[in-house]
PDB file of C-alpha atoms in Angstrom:
ATOM      1  CA  MET T   1     -10.685  -9.101 -11.053  1.00  0.00           C
ATOM      2  CA  ARG T   2     -13.447  -7.166 -12.814  1.00  0.00           C
ATOM      3  CA  ALA T   3     -15.036  -6.279  -9.479  1.00  0.00           C
ATOM      4  CA  LEU T   4     -11.722  -4.960  -8.160  1.00  0.00           C
ATOM      5  CA  PHE T   5     -11.214  -2.907 -11.322  1.00  0.00           C
ATOM      6  CA  ALA T   6     -14.740  -1.489 -11.075  1.00  0.00           C
ATOM      7  CA  PHE T   7     -14.168  -0.645  -7.402  1.00  0.00           C
ATOM      8  CA  LEU T   8     -10.936   1.175  -8.252  1.00  0.00           C
ATOM      9  CA  LEU T   9     -12.686   3.137 -11.010  1.00  0.00           C
ATOM     10  CA  ILE T  10     -15.336   4.239  -8.530  1.00  0.00           C
ATOM     11  CA  LEU T  11     -12.574   5.601  -6.310  1.00  0.00           C
ATOM     12  CA  LEU T  12     -10.940   7.696  -9.051  1.00  0.00           C
ATOM     13  CA  PRO T  13     -12.899  10.860  -8.230  1.00  0.00           C
ATOM     14  CA  THR T  14     -11.442  10.708  -4.710  1.00  0.00           C
ATOM     15  CA  ALA T  15      -7.952   9.872  -5.886  1.00  0.00           C
ATOM     16  CA  ALA T  16      -6.301  12.843  -4.246  1.00  0.00           C
ATOM     17  CA  PHE T  17      -3.893  12.272  -1.396  1.00  0.00           C
ATOM     18  CA  ALA T  18      -5.702  10.136   1.160  1.00  0.00           C
ATOM     19  CA  HIS T  19      -4.357  12.003   4.180  1.00  0.00           C
ATOM     20  CA  SER T  20      -5.300  15.604   3.771  1.00  0.00           C
ATOM     21  CA  GLY T  21      -7.093  15.867   7.113  1.00  0.00           C
ATOM     22  CA  HIS T  22     -10.461  14.826   5.699  1.00  0.00           C
ATOM     23  CA  GLY T  23     -13.725  14.317   7.576  1.00  0.00           C
ATOM     24  CA  ASP T  24     -14.742  11.965  10.336  1.00  0.00           C
ATOM     25  CA  THR T  25     -12.295   9.120  10.809  1.00  0.00           C
ATOM     26  CA  ALA T  26     -13.933   7.307  13.704  1.00  0.00           C
ATOM     27  CA  GLY T  27     -14.644   3.610  13.581  1.00  0.00           C
ATOM     28  CA  LEU T  28     -13.977   0.540  11.486  1.00  0.00           C
ATOM     29  CA  LEU T  29     -15.560   1.789   8.245  1.00  0.00           C
ATOM     30  CA  HIS T  30     -13.731   5.092   8.320  1.00  0.00           C
ATOM     31  CA  GLY T  31     -10.468   3.300   9.008  1.00  0.00           C
ATOM     32  CA  PHE T  32     -11.182   0.910   6.160  1.00  0.00           C
ATOM     33  CA  MET T  33     -11.923   3.743   3.724  1.00  0.00           C
ATOM     34  CA  HIS T  34      -8.798   5.775   4.549  1.00  0.00           C
ATOM     35  CA  PRO T  35      -6.306   3.627   2.557  1.00  0.00           C
ATOM     36  CA  VAL T  36      -8.683   3.061  -0.352  1.00  0.00           C
ATOM     37  CA  GLY T  37      -9.636   6.728  -0.549  1.00  0.00           C
ATOM     38  CA  GLY T  38      -6.409   7.906  -2.137  1.00  0.00           C
ATOM     39  CA  LEU T  39      -4.521   6.770  -5.192  1.00  0.00           C
ATOM     40  CA  ASP T  40      -1.153   7.111  -3.459  1.00  0.00           C
ATOM     41  CA  HIS T  41      -2.152   4.556  -0.825  1.00  0.00           C
ATOM     42  CA  VAL T  42      -3.795   2.160  -3.284  1.00  0.00           C
ATOM     43  CA  LEU T  43      -0.784   2.150  -5.616  1.00  0.00           C
ATOM     44  CA  ALA T  44       1.610   1.404  -2.759  1.00  0.00           C
ATOM     45  CA  MET T  45      -0.530  -1.305  -1.158  1.00  0.00           C
ATOM     46  CA  VAL T  46      -1.136  -3.220  -4.373  1.00  0.00           C
ATOM     47  CA  ALA T  47       2.542  -2.773  -5.340  1.00  0.00           C
ATOM     48  CA  VAL T  48       3.516  -4.521  -2.098  1.00  0.00           C
ATOM     49  CA  GLY T  49       1.446  -7.533  -3.166  1.00  0.00           C
ATOM     50  CA  VAL T  50       2.989  -7.576  -6.636  1.00  0.00           C
ATOM     51  CA  PHE T  51       6.471  -7.230  -5.120  1.00  0.00           C
ATOM     52  CA  ALA T  52       5.766 -10.161  -2.779  1.00  0.00           C
ATOM     53  CA  TYR T  53       4.610 -12.248  -5.740  1.00  0.00           C
ATOM     54  CA  VAL T  54       7.727 -11.410  -7.782  1.00  0.00           C
ATOM     55  CA  LEU T  55       9.956 -12.481  -4.878  1.00  0.00           C
ATOM     56  CA  GLY T  56       7.894 -15.603  -4.200  1.00  0.00           C
ATOM     57  CA  GLY T  57       8.465 -18.187  -1.489  1.00  0.00           C
ATOM     58  CA  ARG T  58       8.201 -16.946   2.092  1.00  0.00           C
ATOM     59  CA  ALA T  59       8.175 -13.341   0.847  1.00  0.00           C
ATOM     60  CA  LEU T  60       4.662 -13.963  -0.430  1.00  0.00           C
ATOM     61  CA  TRP T  61       3.319 -13.674   3.099  1.00  0.00           C
ATOM     62  CA  LEU T  62       6.189 -12.121   5.084  1.00  0.00           C
ATOM     63  CA  VAL T  63       6.499  -8.949   2.987  1.00  0.00           C
ATOM     64  CA  PRO T  64       2.800  -7.952   3.294  1.00  0.00           C
ATOM     65  CA  LEU T  65       2.789  -8.988   6.958  1.00  0.00           C
ATOM     66  CA  SER T  66       5.827  -6.781   7.588  1.00  0.00           C
ATOM     67  CA  PHE T  67       4.084  -3.852   5.934  1.00  0.00           C
ATOM     68  CA  VAL T  68       0.963  -4.229   8.076  1.00  0.00           C
ATOM     69  CA  ALA T  69       3.001  -4.685  11.281  1.00  0.00           C
ATOM     70  CA  MET T  70       5.189  -1.644  10.665  1.00  0.00           C
ATOM     71  CA  MET T  71       2.165   0.378   9.619  1.00  0.00           C
ATOM     72  CA  ALA T  72       0.783  -0.307  13.104  1.00  0.00           C
ATOM     73  CA  VAL T  73       4.049   1.073  14.551  1.00  0.00           C
ATOM     74  CA  GLY T  74       3.715   4.186  12.386  1.00  0.00           C
ATOM     75  CA  PHE T  75       0.099   4.529  13.507  1.00  0.00           C
ATOM     76  CA  GLY T  76       1.244   4.510  17.126  1.00  0.00           C
ATOM     77  CA  LEU T  77       3.795   7.217  16.371  1.00  0.00           C
ATOM     78  CA  GLY T  78       1.136   9.317  14.662  1.00  0.00           C
ATOM     79  CA  VAL T  79      -1.331   8.939  17.518  1.00  0.00           C
ATOM     80  CA  ALA T  80       1.436   9.879  19.990  1.00  0.00           C
ATOM     81  CA  GLN T  81       2.172  12.922  17.794  1.00  0.00           C
ATOM     82  CA  VAL T  82       5.788  11.864  17.335  1.00  0.00           C
ATOM     83  CA  ASP T  83       7.129  13.844  14.396  1.00  0.00           C
ATOM     84  CA  VAL T  84       8.163  11.723  11.429  1.00  0.00           C
ATOM     85  CA  PRO T  85       9.715  13.907   8.725  1.00  0.00           C
ATOM     86  CA  PHE T  86       8.629  13.790   5.080  1.00  0.00           C
ATOM     87  CA  VAL T  87       5.532  11.642   5.633  1.00  0.00           C
ATOM     88  CA  GLU T  88       3.776  12.771   2.442  1.00  0.00           C
ATOM     89  CA  LEU T  89       6.940  12.345   0.385  1.00  0.00           C
ATOM     90  CA  GLY T  90       7.551   8.895   1.914  1.00  0.00           C
ATOM     91  CA  ILE T  91       4.021   7.830   1.033  1.00  0.00           C
ATOM     92  CA  ALA T  92       4.319   9.128  -2.517  1.00  0.00           C
ATOM     93  CA  LEU T  93       7.738   7.506  -2.995  1.00  0.00           C
ATOM     94  CA  SER T  94       6.556   4.161  -1.625  1.00  0.00           C
ATOM     95  CA  SER T  95       4.851   3.063  -4.841  1.00  0.00           C
ATOM     96  CA  VAL T  96       7.759   4.388  -6.923  1.00  0.00           C
ATOM     97  CA  VAL T  97      10.362   2.439  -4.959  1.00  0.00           C
ATOM     98  CA  ILE T  98       8.377  -0.733  -4.215  1.00  0.00           C
ATOM     99  CA  GLY T  99       6.980  -0.888  -7.753  1.00  0.00           C
ATOM    100  CA  GLY T 100      10.446  -0.177  -9.157  1.00  0.00           C
ATOM    101  CA  VAL T 101      12.069  -2.963  -7.146  1.00  0.00           C
ATOM    102  CA  ALA T 102       9.324  -5.343  -8.264  1.00  0.00           C
ATOM    103  CA  ALA T 103       9.931  -4.268 -11.877  1.00  0.00           C
ATOM    104  CA  LEU T 104      13.621  -5.076 -11.579  1.00  0.00           C
ATOM    105  CA  GLY T 105      12.745  -8.606 -10.450  1.00  0.00           C
ATOM    106  CA  ARG T 106      16.105  -9.148  -8.793  1.00  0.00           C
ATOM    107  CA  PRO T 107      16.377 -11.703  -6.001  1.00  0.00           C
ATOM    108  CA  MET T 108      16.320 -10.063  -2.588  1.00  0.00           C
ATOM    109  CA  PRO T 109      16.576 -11.585   0.876  1.00  0.00           C
ATOM    110  CA  VAL T 110      13.205 -11.651   2.604  1.00  0.00           C
ATOM    111  CA  VAL T 111      14.627  -9.624   5.499  1.00  0.00           C
ATOM    112  CA  ALA T 112      15.759  -6.872   3.125  1.00  0.00           C
ATOM    113  CA  ALA T 113      12.417  -6.847   1.287  1.00  0.00           C
ATOM    114  CA  SER T 114      10.496  -6.762   4.567  1.00  0.00           C
ATOM    115  CA  THR T 115      12.677  -3.932   5.844  1.00  0.00           C
ATOM    116  CA  LEU T 116      12.174  -1.961   2.636  1.00  0.00           C
ATOM    117  CA  VAL T 117       8.396  -2.151   2.756  1.00  0.00           C
ATOM    118  CA  GLY T 118       8.430  -1.688   6.537  1.00  0.00           C
ATOM    119  CA  VAL T 119      10.146   1.690   6.252  1.00  0.00           C
ATOM    120  CA  PHE T 120       7.479   2.942   3.871  1.00  0.00           C
ATOM    121  CA  ALA T 121       4.744   1.411   6.021  1.00  0.00           C
ATOM    122  CA  ILE T 122       5.770   3.680   8.895  1.00  0.00           C
ATOM    123  CA  PHE T 123       4.896   6.711   6.751  1.00  0.00           C
ATOM    124  CA  HIS T 124       1.521   5.254   5.800  1.00  0.00           C
ATOM    125  CA  GLY T 125       0.709   4.318   9.385  1.00  0.00           C
ATOM    126  CA  HIS T 126       1.828   7.696  10.704  1.00  0.00           C
ATOM    127  CA  ALA T 127      -0.570   9.455   8.336  1.00  0.00           C
ATOM    128  CA  HIS T 128      -3.436   7.307   9.611  1.00  0.00           C
ATOM    129  CA  GLY T 129      -2.562   7.940  13.256  1.00  0.00           C
ATOM    130  CA  ALA T 130      -1.830  11.649  12.979  1.00  0.00           C
ATOM    131  CA  GLU T 131      -5.200  12.328  11.386  1.00  0.00           C
ATOM    132  CA  MET T 132      -7.282  10.298  13.797  1.00  0.00           C
ATOM    133  CA  PRO T 133      -9.389  12.639  15.968  1.00  0.00           C
ATOM    134  CA  ALA T 134      -9.003  12.331  19.734  1.00  0.00           C
ATOM    135  CA  ASN T 135     -12.615  11.125  20.062  1.00  0.00           C
ATOM    136  CA  ALA T 136     -12.236   8.371  17.452  1.00  0.00           C
ATOM    137  CA  ALA T 137     -12.652   4.683  18.248  1.00  0.00           C
ATOM    138  CA  GLY T 138      -8.924   4.066  17.808  1.00  0.00           C
ATOM    139  CA  PHE T 139      -8.872   0.282  17.896  1.00  0.00           C
ATOM    140  CA  GLU T 140     -11.707  -0.064  15.388  1.00  0.00           C
ATOM    141  CA  TYR T 141     -10.205   2.620  13.158  1.00  0.00           C
ATOM    142  CA  ALA T 142      -6.791   0.900  13.196  1.00  0.00           C
ATOM    143  CA  LEU T 143      -8.393  -2.473  12.547  1.00  0.00           C
ATOM    144  CA  GLY T 144     -10.219  -0.967   9.561  1.00  0.00           C
ATOM    145  CA  PHE T 145      -7.178   0.481   7.826  1.00  0.00           C
ATOM    146  CA  MET T 146      -5.087  -2.605   8.569  1.00  0.00           C
ATOM    147  CA  LEU T 147      -7.794  -4.825   7.068  1.00  0.00           C
ATOM    148  CA  ALA T 148      -8.083  -2.610   3.984  1.00  0.00           C
ATOM    149  CA  THR T 149      -4.301  -2.625   3.597  1.00  0.00           C
ATOM    150  CA  ALA T 150      -4.117  -6.412   3.858  1.00  0.00           C
ATOM    151  CA  LEU T 151      -6.901  -6.766   1.285  1.00  0.00           C
ATOM    152  CA  LEU T 152      -5.091  -4.439  -1.115  1.00  0.00           C
ATOM    153  CA  HIS T 153      -1.914  -6.508  -0.650  1.00  0.00           C
ATOM    154  CA  LEU T 154      -3.919  -9.647  -1.366  1.00  0.00           C
ATOM    155  CA  SER T 155      -5.415  -8.046  -4.467  1.00  0.00           C
ATOM    156  CA  GLY T 156      -1.886  -7.399  -5.766  1.00  0.00           C
ATOM    157  CA  ILE T 157      -0.859 -10.980  -5.069  1.00  0.00           C
ATOM    158  CA  GLY T 158      -4.100 -12.357  -6.508  1.00  0.00           C
ATOM    159  CA  ALA T 159      -3.904 -10.245  -9.668  1.00  0.00           C
ATOM    160  CA  ALA T 160      -0.274 -11.282 -10.218  1.00  0.00           C
ATOM    161  CA  MET T 161      -1.144 -14.952  -9.676  1.00  0.00           C
ATOM    162  CA  GLY T 162      -4.145 -14.687 -11.984  1.00  0.00           C
ATOM    163  CA  MET T 163      -2.100 -13.080 -14.737  1.00  0.00           C
ATOM    164  CA  SER T 164       0.586 -15.701 -14.233  1.00  0.00           C
ATOM    165  CA  LYS T 165      -1.938 -18.454 -14.857  1.00  0.00           C
ATOM    166  CA  LEU T 166      -3.136 -16.685 -18.000  1.00  0.00           C
ATOM    167  CA  VAL T 167       0.290 -16.104 -19.525  1.00  0.00           C
ATOM    168  CA  GLY T 168       2.089 -19.179 -18.189  1.00  0.00           C
ATOM    169  CA  LYS T 169       5.860 -18.973 -18.130  1.00  0.00           C
ATOM    170  CA  TYR T 170       5.776 -15.190 -18.656  1.00  0.00           C
ATOM    171  CA  GLY T 171       3.870 -14.621 -15.409  1.00  0.00           C
ATOM    172  CA  LYS T 172       6.788 -13.179 -13.472  1.00  0.00           C
ATOM    173  CA  ALA T 173       7.647 -10.860 -16.377  1.00  0.00           C
ATOM    174  CA  VAL T 174       4.066  -9.587 -16.480  1.00  0.00           C
ATOM    175  CA  ALA T 175       4.190  -8.983 -12.715  1.00  0.00           C
ATOM    176  CA  GLN T 176       7.431  -7.051 -13.198  1.00  0.00           C
ATOM    177  CA  VAL T 177       5.744  -4.885 -15.828  1.00  0.00           C
ATOM    178  CA  ALA T 178       2.909  -4.284 -13.358  1.00  0.00           C
ATOM    179  CA  GLY T 179       5.518  -3.197 -10.803  1.00  0.00           C
ATOM    180  CA  GLY T 180       6.789  -0.694 -13.341  1.00  0.00           C
ATOM    181  CA  VAL T 181       3.265   0.591 -13.883  1.00  0.00           C
ATOM    182  CA  PHE T 182       2.873   1.152 -10.121  1.00  0.00           C
ATOM    183  CA  ALA T 183       6.209   2.972 -10.066  1.00  0.00           C
ATOM    184  CA  LEU T 184       5.071   5.214 -12.945  1.00  0.00           C
ATOM    185  CA  GLY T 185       1.772   5.787 -11.152  1.00  0.00           C
ATOM    186  CA  GLY T 186       3.731   6.937  -8.114  1.00  0.00           C
ATOM    187  CA  VAL T 187       5.700   9.331 -10.311  1.00  0.00           C
ATOM    188  CA  GLY T 188       2.366  10.624 -11.627  1.00  0.00           C
ATOM    189  CA  VAL T 189       1.142  11.238  -8.074  1.00  0.00           C
ATOM    190  CA  LEU T 190       4.403  12.994  -7.160  1.00  0.00           C
ATOM    191  CA  ALA T 191       4.226  15.169 -10.267  1.00  0.00           C
ATOM    192  CA  GLY T 192       0.560  15.986  -9.714  1.00  0.00           C
ATOM    193  CA  TRP T 193      -0.562  14.332 -12.940  1.00  0.00           C
ATOM    194  CA  LEU T 194      -2.767  11.826 -11.100  1.00  0.00           C
TER     195      LEU T 194
END
């Protein structure tokens, strides 16, 4: 947990939008760094993990898996230069909505939860695909950002589980508060405060 926190603090100087057409994006490492290079992506990815934890059961693995799968679809659309409207807004709203739903803590069918995160994943994937240069190693790049995304989901799940063990029966409530924090972080990104 401390290592993850330290890693996130290191990234704060680069916490602008992660998809502003920056530098060389070729290869596994560049793909891996794209989602962790912007606060908007990090908030959304970790919020997905917290949301999955709050729902529990099969959602614990199906919700993050749905995000990664639909992000691959969005990536394909971006590479094919298929226009997806409001990509930046969709990315910024993803942590607000996903974190907000986690904060509410209401039961939700796994299909509905997977669909919700899947819609936002298309925006994230599209940003990755649209900004990949034509000479990039596409498969390695995609593998990199999908791996980083999955690890950020797992960090959300792991942090929620760890806090749950620390606080016992209040674990779900603490995870809901964390969801609210991610939603507020998304508002901060939208407003330009973060």
